[in-house]
Backbone as CSV, one residue per row, in Angstrom:
resi,resn,N_x,N_y,N_z,CA_x,CA_y,CA_z,C_x,C_y,C_z
1,UNK,40.754,-9.505,9.145,39.254,-9.645,8.535,38.345,-10.393,9.705
2,UNK,37.285,-9.640,9.888,36.222,-10.622,10.885,35.384,-11.345,10.148
3,UNK,34.937,-12.343,10.527,33.899,-13.117,9.795,32.671,-13.091,10.542
4,UNK,31.588,-12.925,9.779,30.264,-12.691,9.970,29.494,-13.989,10.594
5,UNK,29.020,-14.056,11.665,27.939,-15.242,11.869,26.736,-14.833,11.721
6,UNK,26.181,-15.967,10.997,24.723,-15.930,10.708,23.847,-16.440,11.703
7,UNK,24.232,-17.121,12.664,23.227,-17.688,13.903,23.170,-16.343,14.720
8,UNK,22.002,-16.151,15.409,21.641,-15.289,16.233,22.205,-15.566,17.591
9,UNK,22.248,-14.532,18.257,22.877,-14.702,19.856,21.989,-15.913,20.625
10,UNK,20.728,-15.796,20.233,19.897,-16.834,20.938,20.389,-18.165,20.567
11,UNK,20.407,-18.497,19.091,20.802,-19.597,18.737,22.229,-20.096,19.322
12,UNK,23.014,-19.479,19.572,24.379,-19.525,20.187,24.075,-19.889,21.464
13,UNK,23.133,-19.342,22.324,23.114,-19.590,23.704,22.303,-20.918,23.825
14,UNK,21.347,-21.216,22.804,20.874,-22.508,22.758,21.802,-23.634,22.536
15,UNK,22.730,-23.347,21.658,23.707,-24.576,21.377,24.586,-24.871,22.475
16,UNK,25.077,-23.713,23.318,25.874,-23.810,24.388,25.276,-24.509,25.419
17,UNK,23.700,-24.378,25.769,23.186,-24.921,26.730,22.888,-26.504,26.264
18,UNK,22.784,-26.591,25.184,22.524,-27.837,24.753,23.719,-28.735,24.927
19,UNK,24.848,-28.194,24.823,25.988,-29.003,24.976,26.842,-28.869,26.301
20,UNK,26.203,-28.336,27.184,26.740,-28.164,28.570,25.697,-29.051,29.268
21,UNK,26.371,-29.865,30.152,25.688,-30.657,31.033,25.063,-29.831,32.141
22,UNK,24.079,-30.292,32.967,23.172,-29.842,33.976,22.859,-28.647,33.802
23,UNK,22.368,-28.012,32.544,21.807,-26.636,32.143,20.389,-27.359,31.690
24,UNK,19.329,-26.976,32.444,17.822,-27.173,31.965,17.414,-26.032,30.807
25,UNK,17.143,-26.641,29.780,16.477,-25.760,28.707,15.069,-25.638,29.009
26,UNK,14.521,-24.274,28.782,12.844,-24.032,28.752,12.021,-24.732,27.621
27,UNK,11.104,-25.025,28.198,10.029,-25.684,27.034,9.766,-24.765,26.229
28,UNK,9.331,-24.976,24.833,9.017,-24.099,23.637,7.783,-23.073,24.243
29,UNK,8.179,-21.841,23.972,7.190,-20.708,24.297,6.459,-20.208,23.199
30,UNK,5.240,-19.924,23.195,4.472,-19.553,22.087,4.015,-17.975,22.345
31,UNK,3.782,-17.853,23.731,3.368,-16.266,23.920,4.457,-15.394,24.023
32,UNK,4.287,-14.359,23.376,5.310,-13.363,23.459,5.785,-12.807,24.741
33,UNK,4.745,-12.496,25.478,5.185,-11.963,27.004,5.741,-13.022,27.742
34,UNK,5.610,-14.376,27.532,6.856,-15.361,28.135,7.977,-15.269,27.314
35,UNK,8.031,-15.289,26.203,9.101,-15.287,25.249,10.287,-14.206,25.886
36,UNK,9.715,-13.190,25.975,10.642,-12.245,26.485,11.103,-12.275,27.987
37,UNK,10.483,-13.176,28.639,10.762,-13.602,30.175,12.189,-14.566,29.844
38,UNK,12.353,-15.059,28.848,13.463,-16.071,28.732,14.644,-15.173,28.518
39,UNK,16.079,-15.752,29.083,17.266,-15.292,28.971,17.518,-14.920,27.028
40,UNK,17.797,-13.952,27.060,18.226,-13.673,25.447,19.263,-12.464,25.510
41,UNK,19.819,-12.369,24.122,20.836,-11.144,23.985,19.979,-10.219,22.860
42,UNK,18.817,-10.937,22.546,18.321,-10.108,21.493,17.366,-9.055,21.879
43,UNK,16.595,-8.186,21.087,15.837,-7.455,21.576,14.609,-7.972,21.972
44,UNK,13.581,-7.327,23.013,12.387,-8.209,23.253,11.641,-8.273,22.303
45,UNK,10.842,-9.348,21.793,10.200,-9.792,20.848,8.957,-8.665,20.768
46,UNK,8.514,-8.193,21.787,7.422,-7.469,22.058,7.441,-5.895,21.351
47,UNK,8.658,-5.436,21.418,9.263,-4.292,20.766,8.848,-4.307,19.244
48,UNK,8.749,-5.337,18.509,8.200,-5.264,17.351,6.757,-4.983,17.003
49,UNK,6.133,-5.237,18.358,4.638,-4.910,18.013,4.234,-3.530,18.723
50,UNK,5.181,-2.551,18.923,5.001,-1.110,19.398,5.016,-1.276,21.042
51,UNK,5.674,-2.233,21.307,5.560,-2.373,22.900,4.220,-2.774,23.664
52,UNK,3.316,-3.001,22.944,1.793,-3.451,23.422,1.408,-4.708,23.035
53,UNK,1.125,-5.462,24.330,0.585,-6.810,23.944,-0.406,-7.159,23.042
54,UNK,-0.269,-8.340,22.119,-1.092,-8.375,21.334,-2.639,-8.709,21.719
55,UNK,-2.549,-9.221,22.971,-3.978,-9.417,23.545,-4.567,-8.004,23.838
56,UNK,-3.660,-6.980,24.288,-4.438,-5.715,24.466,-4.945,-5.148,23.120
57,UNK,-4.144,-5.397,22.317,-4.229,-4.668,21.038,-5.517,-5.220,20.368
58,UNK,-5.702,-6.566,20.351,-7.044,-7.111,19.733,-8.312,-6.503,20.414
59,UNK,-8.140,-6.343,21.687,-9.252,-5.677,22.417,-9.682,-4.357,21.833
60,UNK,-8.530,-3.589,21.788,-8.643,-2.200,21.129,-9.250,-2.124,19.782
61,UNK,-8.930,-2.878,18.931,-9.495,-3.071,17.584,-10.796,-3.508,17.508
62,UNK,-11.174,-4.325,18.256,-12.424,-4.790,18.327,-13.238,-3.506,18.783
63,UNK,-12.885,-3.095,19.898,-13.814,-1.891,20.327,-13.924,-0.605,19.402
64,UNK,-12.659,-0.389,18.539,-12.597,0.557,17.490,-13.813,0.142,16.422
65,UNK,-13.791,-1.133,15.995,-14.635,-1.438,15.201,-16.196,-1.258,15.333
66,UNK,-16.398,-1.576,16.453,-17.902,-1.412,17.098,-18.132,0.173,17.135
67,UNK,-17.298,0.995,17.866,-17.419,2.472,17.726,-17.536,3.142,16.392
68,UNK,-16.831,2.704,15.458,-17.109,3.349,14.066,-18.493,3.038,13.564
69,UNK,-18.981,1.750,13.593,-20.299,1.675,13.228,-21.389,2.470,14.098
70,UNK,-21.143,2.546,15.412,-21.862,3.287,16.292,-21.906,4.724,15.914
71,UNK,-20.688,5.249,15.697,-20.364,6.688,15.321,-21.166,6.990,13.937
72,UNK,-21.083,6.245,12.851,-21.496,6.268,11.554,-23.394,6.451,11.682
73,UNK,-23.857,5.727,12.669,-25.404,5.774,12.977,-25.816,6.903,13.511
74,UNK,-24.905,7.229,14.574,-25.308,8.418,15.354,-25.007,9.831,14.442
75,UNK,-24.067,9.826,13.515,-24.043,10.928,12.781,-24.901,11.113,11.782
76,UNK,-25.608,10.214,11.337,-26.555,10.149,10.220,-28.077,10.403,10.802
77,UNK,-27.981,10.317,12.223,-29.326,9.842,12.698,-30.231,11.141,12.584
78,UNK,-29.595,12.508,12.512,-30.291,13.775,12.299,-30.895,13.799,10.726
79,UNK,-30.400,13.248,9.788,-30.737,13.194,8.340,-32.013,12.461,8.256
80,UNK,-32.287,11.379,9.185,-33.768,10.717,8.780,-33.342,9.214,9.359
81,UNK,-34.814,8.627,9.296,-34.864,7.161,9.613,-34.214,6.436,8.298
82,UNK,-34.230,6.917,6.895,-33.830,6.198,5.776,-32.684,6.253,5.768
83,UNK,-31.601,7.364,6.191,-30.342,7.361,6.094,-29.958,6.389,7.271
84,UNK,-30.503,6.279,8.429,-29.940,5.298,9.547,-30.180,3.937,9.025
85,UNK,-31.323,3.669,8.083,-31.605,2.404,7.835,-30.592,1.983,6.901
86,UNK,-30.099,2.944,5.781,-29.006,2.728,4.796,-27.808,2.446,5.321
87,UNK,-27.368,2.927,6.487,-26.148,2.782,6.922,-25.932,1.705,7.723
88,UNK,-27.101,1.275,8.240,-27.151,-0.261,9.165,-27.019,-0.963,8.126
89,UNK,-27.772,-1.226,6.913,-27.621,-2.149,6.075,-26.179,-2.601,5.512
90,UNK,-25.492,-1.255,5.189,-24.286,-1.259,4.617,-23.433,-1.910,5.666
91,UNK,-23.552,-1.431,6.917,-22.498,-1.842,7.755,-22.322,-3.387,8.093
92,UNK,-23.580,-4.059,7.760,-23.480,-5.366,7.873,-22.396,-6.026,6.693
93,UNK,-22.445,-5.459,5.649,-21.570,-5.927,4.721,-20.036,-5.541,4.959
94,UNK,-19.888,-4.473,5.546,-18.556,-3.789,5.963,-18.063,-4.896,6.963
95,UNK,-18.882,-5.210,8.041,-18.348,-5.987,9.183,-17.724,-7.599,8.560
96,UNK,-18.585,-7.980,7.445,-18.131,-9.236,6.894,-16.622,-8.954,6.306
97,UNK,-16.608,-7.795,5.494,-15.412,-7.564,4.736,-14.269,-7.335,5.533
98,UNK,-14.336,-6.469,6.686,-13.453,-6.232,7.591,-12.919,-7.627,8.250
99,UNK,-13.956,-8.221,8.500,-13.539,-9.534,9.502,-12.785,-10.460,8.681
100,UNK,-13.127,-10.616,7.263,-12.295,-11.461,6.298,-11.220,-10.918,6.136
101,UNK,-10.702,-9.714,6.068,-9.300,-9.013,5.975,-8.701,-9.253,7.221
102,UNK,-9.308,-9.150,8.334,-8.641,-9.297,9.935,-8.298,-10.900,10.050
103,UNK,-9.058,-11.725,9.473,-8.698,-13.206,9.481,-7.531,-13.334,8.757
104,UNK,-7.316,-12.638,7.440,-6.320,-13.086,6.671,-5.119,-12.295,7.323
105,UNK,-5.304,-11.226,7.874,-4.030,-10.651,8.605,-3.573,-11.369,9.582
106,UNK,-4.475,-11.860,10.647,-4.232,-12.842,11.623,-3.471,-13.968,11.223
107,UNK,-3.602,-14.822,10.290,-3.123,-15.748,9.588,-1.817,-15.606,9.170
108,UNK,-1.575,-14.209,8.590,-0.150,-13.964,8.091,0.556,-13.467,9.343
109,UNK,0.095,-12.963,10.409,0.602,-12.864,11.825,1.204,-14.060,12.324
110,UNK,0.377,-15.006,12.194,0.829,-16.496,12.746,2.038,-16.936,12.270
111,UNK,1.845,-16.774,10.935,3.208,-17.070,9.902,4.481,-16.388,10.546
112,UNK,4.154,-15.161,10.695,5.397,-14.290,10.861,5.775,-14.563,12.284
113,UNK,4.732,-14.958,13.321,5.126,-15.146,14.603,5.859,-16.494,14.713
114,UNK,5.819,-17.426,14.132,6.445,-18.427,13.806,7.608,-18.577,13.828
115,UNK,8.154,-17.606,12.484,9.290,-17.370,12.415,9.911,-16.557,13.372
116,UNK,9.279,-15.664,14.146,9.795,-14.827,15.192,10.213,-15.711,16.220
117,UNK,9.557,-16.508,16.620,9.436,-17.600,17.629,10.680,-18.463,17.223
118,UNK,11.103,-18.827,16.155,12.233,-19.317,15.801,13.446,-18.298,15.723
119,UNK,13.221,-17.175,16.045,14.461,-16.169,15.586,14.798,-16.130,14.312
120,UNK,14.004,-16.477,13.468,14.350,-16.240,12.053,13.932,-15.198,11.392
121,UNK,14.458,-13.845,11.807,13.983,-12.597,11.291,13.801,-12.436,9.822
122,UNK,14.904,-12.956,9.214,14.732,-12.717,7.703,13.382,-13.337,7.155
123,UNK,13.257,-14.522,7.514,12.014,-15.172,6.867,10.825,-14.369,7.586
124,UNK,10.601,-13.932,8.791,9.649,-13.128,9.387,9.323,-11.910,8.403
125,UNK,10.329,-11.303,8.078,10.532,-10.082,7.211,9.742,-10.425,5.862
126,UNK,10.112,-11.560,5.129,9.907,-12.021,3.833,8.259,-12.300,3.985
127,UNK,7.935,-12.856,5.072,6.468,-13.352,5.168,5.747,-11.953,5.227
128,UNK,6.202,-10.748,6.119,5.510,-9.762,6.348,5.267,-9.139,5.171
129,UNK,6.308,-9.117,4.111,6.228,-8.471,2.904,5.374,-9.126,2.217
130,UNK,5.347,-10.351,2.236,4.264,-11.076,1.186,2.912,-10.894,1.715
131,UNK,2.655,-10.755,3.016,1.354,-10.562,3.333,0.810,-8.980,3.038
132,UNK,1.814,-8.084,3.050,1.497,-6.615,2.743,0.852,-6.708,1.481
133,UNK,1.762,-7.530,0.404,1.623,-7.207,-1.016,0.160,-7.988,-1.129
134,UNK,-0.057,-9.049,-0.682,-1.039,-9.971,-1.032,-2.388,-9.176,-0.594
135,UNK,-2.200,-8.497,0.745,-3.407,-7.932,1.185,-3.720,-6.679,0.462
136,UNK,-2.756,-5.922,-0.213,-2.810,-4.750,-0.800,-3.670,-5.050,-2.334
137,UNK,-2.806,-6.065,-3.006,-3.548,-6.640,-4.141,-5.054,-7.087,-4.034
138,UNK,-5.183,-7.957,-3.162,-6.484,-8.472,-3.037,-7.531,-7.488,-2.358
139,UNK,-7.243,-6.526,-1.772,-8.150,-5.725,-1.448,-8.474,-4.539,-2.377
140,UNK,-7.434,-4.105,-3.359,-7.811,-3.596,-4.543,-8.827,-4.076,-5.367
141,UNK,-8.530,-5.484,-5.680,-9.532,-6.346,-6.346,-10.962,-6.511,-5.850
142,UNK,-10.821,-6.507,-4.582,-12.372,-6.855,-4.039,-12.927,-5.386,-3.864
143,UNK,-12.110,-4.207,-3.733,-13.001,-3.094,-3.767,-13.479,-2.865,-5.373
144,UNK,-12.587,-2.983,-6.203,-13.103,-3.038,-7.557,-14.279,-3.942,-8.099
145,UNK,-14.437,-4.914,-7.538,-15.505,-5.952,-7.755,-16.649,-5.163,-6.997
146,UNK,-16.538,-4.745,-5.872,-17.653,-4.402,-5.023,-18.169,-3.051,-5.505
147,UNK,-17.393,-2.288,-6.438,-17.623,-1.055,-7.059,-18.427,-1.225,-8.170
148,UNK,-17.982,-2.380,-8.923,-18.767,-2.609,-10.464,-19.976,-3.211,-10.068
149,UNK,-19.985,-4.078,-9.135,-21.558,-5.061,-8.516,-22.070,-4.334,-7.669
150,UNK,-22.014,-2.939,-7.261,-22.782,-2.381,-6.202,-24.339,-2.438,-6.355
151,UNK,-24.968,-2.080,-7.293,-26.303,-2.337,-7.721,-26.873,-3.650,-7.609
152,UNK,-26.491,-4.550,-8.223,-26.893,-5.875,-8.057,-26.687,-6.477,-6.806
153,UNK,-25.688,-6.160,-6.114,-25.314,-6.705,-4.773,-26.242,-6.163,-3.920
154,UNK,-26.336,-4.677,-3.798,-27.463,-4.427,-2.625,-28.799,-4.715,-2.990
155,UNK,-29.023,-4.801,-4.230,-30.640,-5.101,-4.480,-30.730,-6.723,-4.253
156,UNK,-29.648,-7.124,-4.608,-29.829,-8.745,-4.330,-29.826,-9.173,-2.733
157,UNK,-28.966,-8.476,-1.948,-29.085,-8.751,-0.631,-30.184,-8.058,0.243
158,UNK,-30.574,-7.134,-0.017,-31.797,-6.506,0.822,-33.001,-6.262,-0.083
159,UNK,-33.138,-6.807,-1.368,-34.472,-7.100,-1.842,-35.258,-5.862,-2.244
160,UNK,-36.513,-5.705,-2.252,-37.202,-4.586,-2.290,-37.434,-3.909,-1.064
161,UNK,-36.289,-2.782,-1.159,-36.494,-1.677,-0.031,-36.664,-0.205,-0.585
162,UNK,-37.470,0.653,0.276,-37.549,1.848,-0.067,-36.463,2.494,-0.823
163,UNK,-36.899,3.368,-1.811,-35.745,3.753,-2.785,-35.263,5.003,-1.997
164,UNK,-35.735,5.413,-0.981,-34.805,6.584,-0.315,-33.754,5.801,0.600
165,UNK,-34.161,4.866,1.193,-33.036,3.940,1.910,-32.084,3.250,1.094
166,UNK,-32.539,2.828,-0.293,-31.379,2.191,-1.205,-30.710,3.377,-1.689
167,UNK,-31.337,4.675,-1.884,-30.210,5.942,-2.112,-29.130,6.126,-1.026
168,UNK,-29.393,6.258,0.104,-28.765,6.503,1.249,-27.702,5.169,1.433
169,UNK,-28.219,3.995,1.155,-27.170,2.887,1.298,-26.252,2.942,0.431
170,UNK,-26.717,3.129,-1.094,-25.737,3.130,-2.089,-24.755,4.364,-1.900
171,UNK,-25.158,5.287,-1.536,-24.221,6.617,-1.236,-23.261,6.250,-0.085
172,UNK,-23.477,5.771,0.909,-22.831,5.302,2.009,-21.684,4.213,1.631
173,UNK,-22.129,3.302,0.900,-21.709,2.022,0.310,-20.415,2.433,-0.334
174,UNK,-20.822,3.370,-1.276,-19.640,3.956,-2.300,-18.547,4.738,-1.567
175,UNK,-19.002,5.457,-0.478,-17.824,6.191,0.454,-17.148,5.174,1.121
176,UNK,-17.761,4.268,1.677,-16.922,3.345,2.931,-16.222,2.251,2.073
177,UNK,-16.672,1.858,0.907,-15.802,0.519,0.358,-14.594,1.126,-0.172
178,UNK,-14.541,2.476,-0.337,-13.054,3.295,-0.777,-11.981,2.887,0.409
179,UNK,-12.416,2.752,1.634,-11.583,2.520,2.587,-10.931,1.102,2.706
180,UNK,-11.480,0.110,2.059,-11.225,-1.120,2.191,-9.480,-1.467,2.061
181,UNK,-9.120,-0.824,0.912,-7.542,-1.178,0.773,-6.743,-0.835,2.268
182,UNK,-7.231,0.157,2.722,-6.354,1.110,3.575,-6.600,0.058,5.012
183,UNK,-8.003,-0.384,5.350,-8.272,-1.218,6.576,-7.447,-2.570,6.134
184,UNK,-7.551,-3.185,4.841,-6.684,-4.235,4.780,-5.188,-4.299,5.076
185,UNK,-4.552,-3.154,4.645,-3.216,-3.065,4.901,-3.066,-2.802,6.529
186,UNK,-3.948,-2.207,7.136,-3.989,-2.080,8.663,-3.793,-3.390,9.348
187,UNK,-4.814,-4.430,8.616,-4.972,-5.622,9.345,-3.827,-6.364,9.025
188,UNK,-3.140,-6.230,7.895,-2.100,-6.824,7.649,-0.658,-6.400,8.329
189,UNK,-0.633,-5.082,8.828,0.401,-4.508,9.385,0.343,-4.533,11.054
């Protein structure tokens, strides 16, 4: 019968190097690209992120967020100025909400990344599951609150605006806010 070792191959390599004279251990590395350059018997860390560096992913996500707001304004431009105004007003709320969930997702990614850096994949997986559950539940609650309070929220934030603009803003708001749980889960994943 074979015994199963719980230590990863990297931990074994580290123990060997620590107990062997004349072997220089590398300084701790936090950048995933640099981590994958170190000697390892495990799969590259970047493969866990789809093979794309996190730096490049963040630029793509930022561009996508800006492009969506621009596309919404362009699509309603032929409806009239009131529709463009309504969409622009609601987009400011959406940017705030999306950035809040992105920040929570980034914080969760940092926690997961610390466990990955320690090569403790079980704790990294547990943290990722907790992040997904938390973001899912929180996003559904936030969406519910935003739906229930949409009238006082919009009138409180934007005051006395034209009824036609408010009508377009309310319609757009109710449609777009339904995407919050999906955006939150995307940010967490």
